[in-house]
């Protein structure tokens, strides 16, 4: 399988007064063409920061301090997004057009003083040559396809006039508007009811087939992951702790954190299987000590081993896991001190 | 814009103006005794020829209509004010107060309003560029200078400018608005007017630019942290478009409110600039009225100032929904 996006050793740090917040600390991520990948993990583990890093949208005090992200473009060429200068025209061409993003908060992500239609049309206009009229028709049709009723009227409305669900659908319409090679969707369906959610996911699948599009779902919704995702990345405190095919992960989770995550799913709820809180609190990403980050919460922790070093991500039975239970390999000390 | 919104704003405007008129009506009548007596007394104390003063007092008596019932007086007063008949000036009798205002007005609008708008535009653009991450470094270093500028009182600035550019170098006239009273509008007259207006305008622009720049910088910094700016970037829009259509556009909203207030209070706020430069505008008129205790002129100018503030707030209220569509809801 050709890979659509290959991320290696991504580190995004926030340099705040209190120290360095290592929000993303050495993440490898591969997304194949037409593949659907899921990223799960508790709140604050760095999923959104990772997503923004991929489009080079991190602003000070945040900074991408290391890593590479090779994207296969529509014309088949490959570029490293991280090595381009911040104002490169190439970055502008990629954003929205080849890699687009669904933002986690559709309430705040749209500008309050521009109409929804304007904001989508503008993105289409930035990447294609259409007449004003064609553009408008095209966007209205997109709004219709994501299930917005009365799209011609909604086109000229402001975001405060739309419901949360409608905003989220408009956001998705925007993300797909330029038929990108890859969409990174950060909690794309939280504000939607189950029927609309299924409708949107089907639409995404259809686009995926049509354009060989790759999809990255960042989500707390394990139901969504189980039904739509090929491979799962489990993140914990800025690192990937387990990667594997969806079925393998669900049937036989290896990492103690993954096990807890899956156990924590409330059994009663049939459909809305969301991540529930698991015991203990996530340690701070601010100046973390050199030990397994899950040590303080882990049932299987081995004192003397797990609190001495950080385990490396190693391959075990067709999947990758970061835990001393499976391998003694330690992560190379790659301490970024500034 | 809904009708109820429009009506509410209009009602507010009328209420404010009515209140100002009523205060103007009541205050002289609160003073013990006959308000016209005070006028006479004042004239005598100034030692003017008393022949004319009898006429003046008679004119005021007729105007006040003090023998009539108070409601009738009030009604007449409202009617007069509504027709913009503000009575006669004492020191320039029989010149009418409104004609004094009207002849001072073009100067004030020409100088203060134009200078305020220039200051606003320049300052806002500077502030926006200072906050923008992509702008050249030297712009960011302007920040402290602007902060100092905004801290200097504008009359002090006016005096410094006057000293440097008029007294010391002699490049510009010391004051006044023209060399000869303009008769026609030909290029040389316009040039003369601009030449005279330059220094007072410069002091208003300089005094305001720091204020506008700092305000805009603050608003921009807030906007830069907003998700919609990140989204605009994620869409692959060109930088210039993100700057103007998203960052500046949203950061302008609080600035426009300040501009309306600044324009409304420009005439009263810049009295000292007009005085320092002998500029024959409303501020200068008010200054002279205060100096000569020209009671009716003071009242008339004060009423006019309330009117301009109320009017500019009304205009702001009417255009604001076009700038920020969320307002319509309230
Ligand atoms: N601007 C910032 N300054 C400092 N720290 C930040 C900033 N933005 C994010 N972080 C830190 O980065 C870490 C990861 O945040 P992120 O938003 O990626 O979490 P998340 O996994 O998306 O969580 P959620 O599931 O709640 O969306 C957090 O510890 C957060 O405090
Ligand atoms: S390395 Fe040790 S502490 Fe960390 S998850 Fe594995 S067993 Fe638990
Ligand atoms: Mg997030």
PDB file of N, CA, C and O in Angstrom, chain B residues 73-116:
ATOM      1  N   UNK B  73     -43.947  77.950  28.926  1.00  0.00           N
ATOM      2  CA  UNK B  73     -42.542  78.318  28.717  1.00  0.00           C
ATOM      3  C   UNK B  73     -41.754  77.127  28.173  1.00  0.00           C
ATOM      4  O   UNK B  73     -40.951  77.250  27.259  1.00  0.00           O
ATOM      5  N   UNK B  74     -41.998  75.985  28.786  1.00  0.00           N
ATOM      6  CA  UNK B  74     -41.280  74.773  28.400  1.00  0.00           C
ATOM      7  C   UNK B  74     -41.586  74.392  26.954  1.00  0.00           C
ATOM      8  O   UNK B  74     -40.699  74.098  26.162  1.00  0.00           O
ATOM      9  N   UNK B  75     -42.873  74.460  26.629  1.00  0.00           N
ATOM     10  CA  UNK B  75     -43.295  74.123  25.267  1.00  0.00           C
ATOM     11  C   UNK B  75     -42.636  75.047  24.260  1.00  0.00           C
ATOM     12  O   UNK B  75     -42.101  74.597  23.241  1.00  0.00           O
ATOM     13  N   UNK B  76     -42.626  76.343  24.585  1.00  0.00           N
ATOM     14  CA  UNK B  76     -42.017  77.296  23.665  1.00  0.00           C
ATOM     15  C   UNK B  76     -40.519  77.003  23.514  1.00  0.00           C
ATOM     16  O   UNK B  76     -39.964  77.038  22.422  1.00  0.00           O
ATOM     17  N   UNK B  77     -39.924  76.658  24.645  1.00  0.00           N
ATOM     18  CA  UNK B  77     -38.493  76.382  24.636  1.00  0.00           C
ATOM     19  C   UNK B  77     -38.180  75.178  23.739  1.00  0.00           C
ATOM     20  O   UNK B  77     -37.261  75.199  22.927  1.00  0.00           O
ATOM     21  N   UNK B  78     -39.004  74.136  23.903  1.00  0.00           N
ATOM     22  CA  UNK B  78     -38.820  72.937  23.071  1.00  0.00           C
ATOM     23  C   UNK B  78     -38.918  73.281  21.596  1.00  0.00           C
ATOM     24  O   UNK B  78     -38.104  72.863  20.775  1.00  0.00           O
ATOM     25  N   UNK B  79     -39.947  74.062  21.300  1.00  0.00           N
ATOM     26  CA  UNK B  79     -40.204  74.417  19.908  1.00  0.00           C
ATOM     27  C   UNK B  79     -39.024  75.205  19.337  1.00  0.00           C
ATOM     28  O   UNK B  79     -38.541  74.928  18.238  1.00  0.00           O
ATOM     29  N   UNK B  80     -38.559  76.185  20.115  1.00  0.00           N
ATOM     30  CA  UNK B  80     -37.415  76.984  19.667  1.00  0.00           C
ATOM     31  C   UNK B  80     -36.200  76.109  19.409  1.00  0.00           C
ATOM     32  O   UNK B  80     -35.518  76.246  18.397  1.00  0.00           O
ATOM     33  N   UNK B  81     -35.934  75.202  20.370  1.00  0.00           N
ATOM     34  CA  UNK B  81     -34.755  74.371  20.232  1.00  0.00           C
ATOM     35  C   UNK B  81     -34.885  73.431  19.037  1.00  0.00           C
ATOM     36  O   UNK B  81     -33.926  73.201  18.315  1.00  0.00           O
ATOM     37  N   UNK B  82     -36.113  72.918  18.870  1.00  0.00           N
ATOM     38  CA  UNK B  82     -36.329  72.010  17.747  1.00  0.00           C
ATOM     39  C   UNK B  82     -36.060  72.733  16.432  1.00  0.00           C
ATOM     40  O   UNK B  82     -35.602  72.127  15.463  1.00  0.00           O
ATOM     41  N   UNK B  83     -36.343  74.032  16.393  1.00  0.00           N
ATOM     42  CA  UNK B  83     -36.058  74.805  15.168  1.00  0.00           C
ATOM     43  C   UNK B  83     -34.621  75.286  15.158  1.00  0.00           C
ATOM     44  O   UNK B  83     -34.228  76.104  14.350  1.00  0.00           O
ATOM     45  N   UNK B  84     -33.845  74.781  16.142  1.00  0.00           N
ATOM     46  CA  UNK B  84     -32.453  75.158  16.303  1.00  0.00           C
ATOM     47  C   UNK B  84     -32.319  76.661  16.503  1.00  0.00           C
ATOM     48  O   UNK B  84     -31.413  77.292  15.991  1.00  0.00           O
ATOM     49  N   UNK B  85     -33.257  77.222  17.274  1.00  0.00           N
ATOM     50  CA  UNK B  85     -33.170  78.627  17.644  1.00  0.00           C
ATOM     51  C   UNK B  85     -32.684  78.649  19.087  1.00  0.00           C
ATOM     52  O   UNK B  85     -33.425  78.351  20.020  1.00  0.00           O
ATOM     53  N   UNK B  86     -31.408  78.970  19.273  1.00  0.00           N
ATOM     54  CA  UNK B  86     -30.805  78.821  20.597  1.00  0.00           C
ATOM     55  C   UNK B  86     -30.652  80.148  21.337  1.00  0.00           C
ATOM     56  O   UNK B  86     -29.964  80.231  22.337  1.00  0.00           O
ATOM     57  N   UNK B  87     -31.285  81.206  20.806  1.00  0.00           N
ATOM     58  CA  UNK B  87     -31.189  82.498  21.500  1.00  0.00           C
ATOM     59  C   UNK B  87     -30.017  83.312  20.989  1.00  0.00           C
ATOM     60  O   UNK B  87     -29.315  82.925  20.054  1.00  0.00           O
ATOM     61  N   UNK B  88     -29.794  84.451  21.656  1.00  0.00           N
ATOM     62  CA  UNK B  88     -28.741  85.353  21.197  1.00  0.00           C
ATOM     63  C   UNK B  88     -27.560  85.313  22.141  1.00  0.00           C
ATOM     64  O   UNK B  88     -27.713  85.139  23.355  1.00  0.00           O
ATOM     65  N   UNK B  89     -26.408  85.478  21.561  1.00  0.00           N
ATOM     66  CA  UNK B  89     -25.202  85.574  22.360  1.00  0.00           C
ATOM     67  C   UNK B  89     -25.212  86.896  23.117  1.00  0.00           C
ATOM     68  O   UNK B  89     -25.743  87.893  22.632  1.00  0.00           O
ATOM     69  N   UNK B  90     -24.645  86.924  24.320  1.00  0.00           N
ATOM     70  CA  UNK B  90     -24.596  88.178  25.067  1.00  0.00           C
ATOM     71  C   UNK B  90     -23.449  89.041  24.558  1.00  0.00           C
ATOM     72  O   UNK B  90     -23.608  90.211  24.251  1.00  0.00           O
ATOM     73  N   UNK B  91     -22.287  88.410  24.408  1.00  0.00           N
ATOM     74  CA  UNK B  91     -21.136  89.233  24.061  1.00  0.00           C
ATOM     75  C   UNK B  91     -21.156  89.690  22.602  1.00  0.00           C
ATOM     76  O   UNK B  91     -20.534  90.685  22.275  1.00  0.00           O
ATOM     77  N   UNK B  92     -21.821  88.924  21.735  1.00  0.00           N
ATOM     78  CA  UNK B  92     -21.884  89.352  20.340  1.00  0.00           C
ATOM     79  C   UNK B  92     -23.297  89.792  19.955  1.00  0.00           C
ATOM     80  O   UNK B  92     -23.697  89.653  18.815  1.00  0.00           O
ATOM     81  N   UNK B  93     -24.112  90.277  20.934  1.00  0.00           N
ATOM     82  CA  UNK B  93     -25.498  90.621  20.648  1.00  0.00           C
ATOM     83  C   UNK B  93     -25.558  91.567  19.447  1.00  0.00           C
ATOM     84  O   UNK B  93     -24.731  92.488  19.350  1.00  0.00           O
ATOM     85  N   UNK B  94     -26.449  91.419  18.524  1.00  0.00           N
ATOM     86  CA  UNK B  94     -27.533  90.452  18.501  1.00  0.00           C
ATOM     87  C   UNK B  94     -27.236  89.178  17.712  1.00  0.00           C
ATOM     88  O   UNK B  94     -28.155  88.560  17.205  1.00  0.00           O
ATOM     89  N   UNK B  95     -25.957  88.798  17.600  1.00  0.00           N
ATOM     90  CA  UNK B  95     -25.698  87.569  16.848  1.00  0.00           C
ATOM     91  C   UNK B  95     -26.358  86.385  17.553  1.00  0.00           C
ATOM     92  O   UNK B  95     -26.367  86.307  18.781  1.00  0.00           O
ATOM     93  N   UNK B  96     -26.940  85.491  16.718  1.00  0.00           N
ATOM     94  CA  UNK B  96     -27.619  84.336  17.297  1.00  0.00           C
ATOM     95  C   UNK B  96     -26.589  83.267  17.654  1.00  0.00           C
ATOM     96  O   UNK B  96     -25.561  83.120  16.976  1.00  0.00           O
ATOM     97  N   UNK B  97     -26.880  82.519  18.711  1.00  0.00           N
ATOM     98  CA  UNK B  97     -25.982  81.449  19.131  1.00  0.00           C
ATOM     99  C   UNK B  97     -25.799  80.435  18.006  1.00  0.00           C
ATOM    100  O   UNK B  97     -24.691  80.008  17.695  1.00  0.00           O
ATOM    101  N   UNK B  98     -26.939  80.082  17.358  1.00  0.00           N
ATOM    102  CA  UNK B  98     -26.830  79.035  16.339  1.00  0.00           C
ATOM    103  C   UNK B  98     -25.973  79.487  15.156  1.00  0.00           C
ATOM    104  O   UNK B  98     -25.253  78.695  14.571  1.00  0.00           O
ATOM    105  N   UNK B  99     -26.021  80.778  14.852  1.00  0.00           N
ATOM    106  CA  UNK B  99     -25.203  81.191  13.711  1.00  0.00           C
ATOM    107  C   UNK B  99     -23.726  81.200  14.097  1.00  0.00           C
ATOM    108  O   UNK B  99     -22.858  80.920  13.265  1.00  0.00           O
ATOM    109  N   UNK B 100     -23.446  81.486  15.376  1.00  0.00           N
ATOM    110  CA  UNK B 100     -22.054  81.385  15.837  1.00  0.00           C
ATOM    111  C   UNK B 100     -21.563  79.952  15.708  1.00  0.00           C
ATOM    112  O   UNK B 100     -20.448  79.686  15.257  1.00  0.00           O
ATOM    113  N   UNK B 101     -22.433  79.004  16.108  1.00  0.00           N
ATOM    114  CA  UNK B 101     -22.054  77.587  16.021  1.00  0.00           C
ATOM    115  C   UNK B 101     -21.859  77.182  14.570  1.00  0.00           C
ATOM    116  O   UNK B 101     -20.875  76.541  14.201  1.00  0.00           O
ATOM    117  N   UNK B 102     -22.823  77.592  13.729  1.00  0.00           N
ATOM    118  CA  UNK B 102     -22.763  77.167  12.336  1.00  0.00           C
ATOM    119  C   UNK B 102     -21.516  77.715  11.646  1.00  0.00           C
ATOM    120  O   UNK B 102     -20.904  77.034  10.829  1.00  0.00           O
ATOM    121  N   UNK B 103     -21.104  78.931  12.034  1.00  0.00           N
ATOM    122  CA  UNK B 103     -19.914  79.441  11.348  1.00  0.00           C
ATOM    123  C   UNK B 103     -18.644  78.809  11.901  1.00  0.00           C
ATOM    124  O   UNK B 103     -17.620  78.785  11.222  1.00  0.00           O
ATOM    125  N   UNK B 104     -18.695  78.284  13.116  1.00  0.00           N
ATOM    126  CA  UNK B 104     -17.505  77.622  13.664  1.00  0.00           C
ATOM    127  C   UNK B 104     -17.419  76.170  13.206  1.00  0.00           C
ATOM    128  O   UNK B 104     -16.346  75.577  13.163  1.00  0.00           O
ATOM    129  N   UNK B 105     -18.577  75.622  12.861  1.00  0.00           N
ATOM    130  CA  UNK B 105     -18.667  74.183  12.600  1.00  0.00           C
ATOM    131  C   UNK B 105     -17.767  73.677  11.474  1.00  0.00           C
ATOM    132  O   UNK B 105     -17.076  72.665  11.663  1.00  0.00           O
ATOM    133  N   UNK B 106     -17.753  74.333  10.308  1.00  0.00           N
ATOM    134  CA  UNK B 106     -16.931  73.780   9.216  1.00  0.00           C
ATOM    135  C   UNK B 106     -15.479  73.623   9.621  1.00  0.00           C
ATOM    136  O   UNK B 106     -14.817  72.666   9.232  1.00  0.00           O
ATOM    137  N   UNK B 107     -14.985  74.571  10.423  1.00  0.00           N
ATOM    138  CA  UNK B 107     -13.583  74.485  10.833  1.00  0.00           C
ATOM    139  C   UNK B 107     -13.365  73.262  11.699  1.00  0.00           C
ATOM    140  O   UNK B 107     -12.380  72.546  11.547  1.00  0.00           O
ATOM    141  N   UNK B 108     -14.283  73.061  12.616  1.00  0.00           N
ATOM    142  CA  UNK B 108     -14.124  71.919  13.509  1.00  0.00           C
ATOM    143  C   UNK B 108     -14.232  70.606  12.742  1.00  0.00           C
ATOM    144  O   UNK B 108     -13.424  69.698  12.925  1.00  0.00           O
ATOM    145  N   UNK B 109     -15.226  70.520  11.866  1.00  0.00           N
ATOM    146  CA  UNK B 109     -15.368  69.285  11.092  1.00  0.00           C
ATOM    147  C   UNK B 109     -14.146  69.086  10.209  1.00  0.00           C
ATOM    148  O   UNK B 109     -13.537  68.020  10.188  1.00  0.00           O
ATOM    149  N   UNK B 110     -13.767  70.154   9.520  1.00  0.00           N
ATOM    150  CA  UNK B 110     -12.635  70.057   8.606  1.00  0.00           C
ATOM    151  C   UNK B 110     -11.363  69.660   9.313  1.00  0.00           C
ATOM    152  O   UNK B 110     -10.579  68.857   8.815  1.00  0.00           O
ATOM    153  N   UNK B 111     -11.156  70.181  10.499  1.00  0.00           N
ATOM    154  CA  UNK B 111      -9.912  69.876  11.208  1.00  0.00           C
ATOM    155  C   UNK B 111     -10.038  68.629  12.074  1.00  0.00           C
ATOM    156  O   UNK B 111      -9.353  67.637  11.870  1.00  0.00           O
ATOM    157  N   UNK B 112     -10.955  68.686  13.029  1.00  0.00           N
ATOM    158  CA  UNK B 112     -10.995  67.630  14.045  1.00  0.00           C
ATOM    159  C   UNK B 112     -11.465  66.305  13.488  1.00  0.00           C
ATOM    160  O   UNK B 112     -10.848  65.272  13.722  1.00  0.00           O
ATOM    161  N   UNK B 113     -12.562  66.339  12.741  1.00  0.00           N
ATOM    162  CA  UNK B 113     -13.104  65.078  12.255  1.00  0.00           C
ATOM    163  C   UNK B 113     -12.113  64.427  11.305  1.00  0.00           C
ATOM    164  O   UNK B 113     -11.810  63.236  11.431  1.00  0.00           O
ATOM    165  N   UNK B 114     -11.572  65.226  10.387  1.00  0.00           N
ATOM    166  CA  UNK B 114     -10.631  64.651   9.427  1.00  0.00           C
ATOM    167  C   UNK B 114      -9.389  64.123  10.138  1.00  0.00           C
ATOM    168  O   UNK B 114      -8.946  62.998   9.907  1.00  0.00           O
ATOM    169  N   UNK B 115      -8.853  64.924  11.068  1.00  0.00           N
ATOM    170  CA  UNK B 115      -7.646  64.490  11.778  1.00  0.00           C
ATOM    171  C   UNK B 115      -7.927  63.250  12.624  1.00  0.00           C
ATOM    172  O   UNK B 115      -7.094  62.350  12.705  1.00  0.00           O
ATOM    173  N   UNK B 116      -9.101  63.200  13.234  1.00  0.00           N
ATOM    174  CA  UNK B 116      -9.431  62.035  14.050  1.00  0.00           C
ATOM    175  C   UNK B 116      -9.521  60.784  13.189  1.00  0.00           C
ATOM    176  O   UNK B 116      -9.028  59.717  13.561  1.00  0.00           O
TER     177      UNK B 116
END
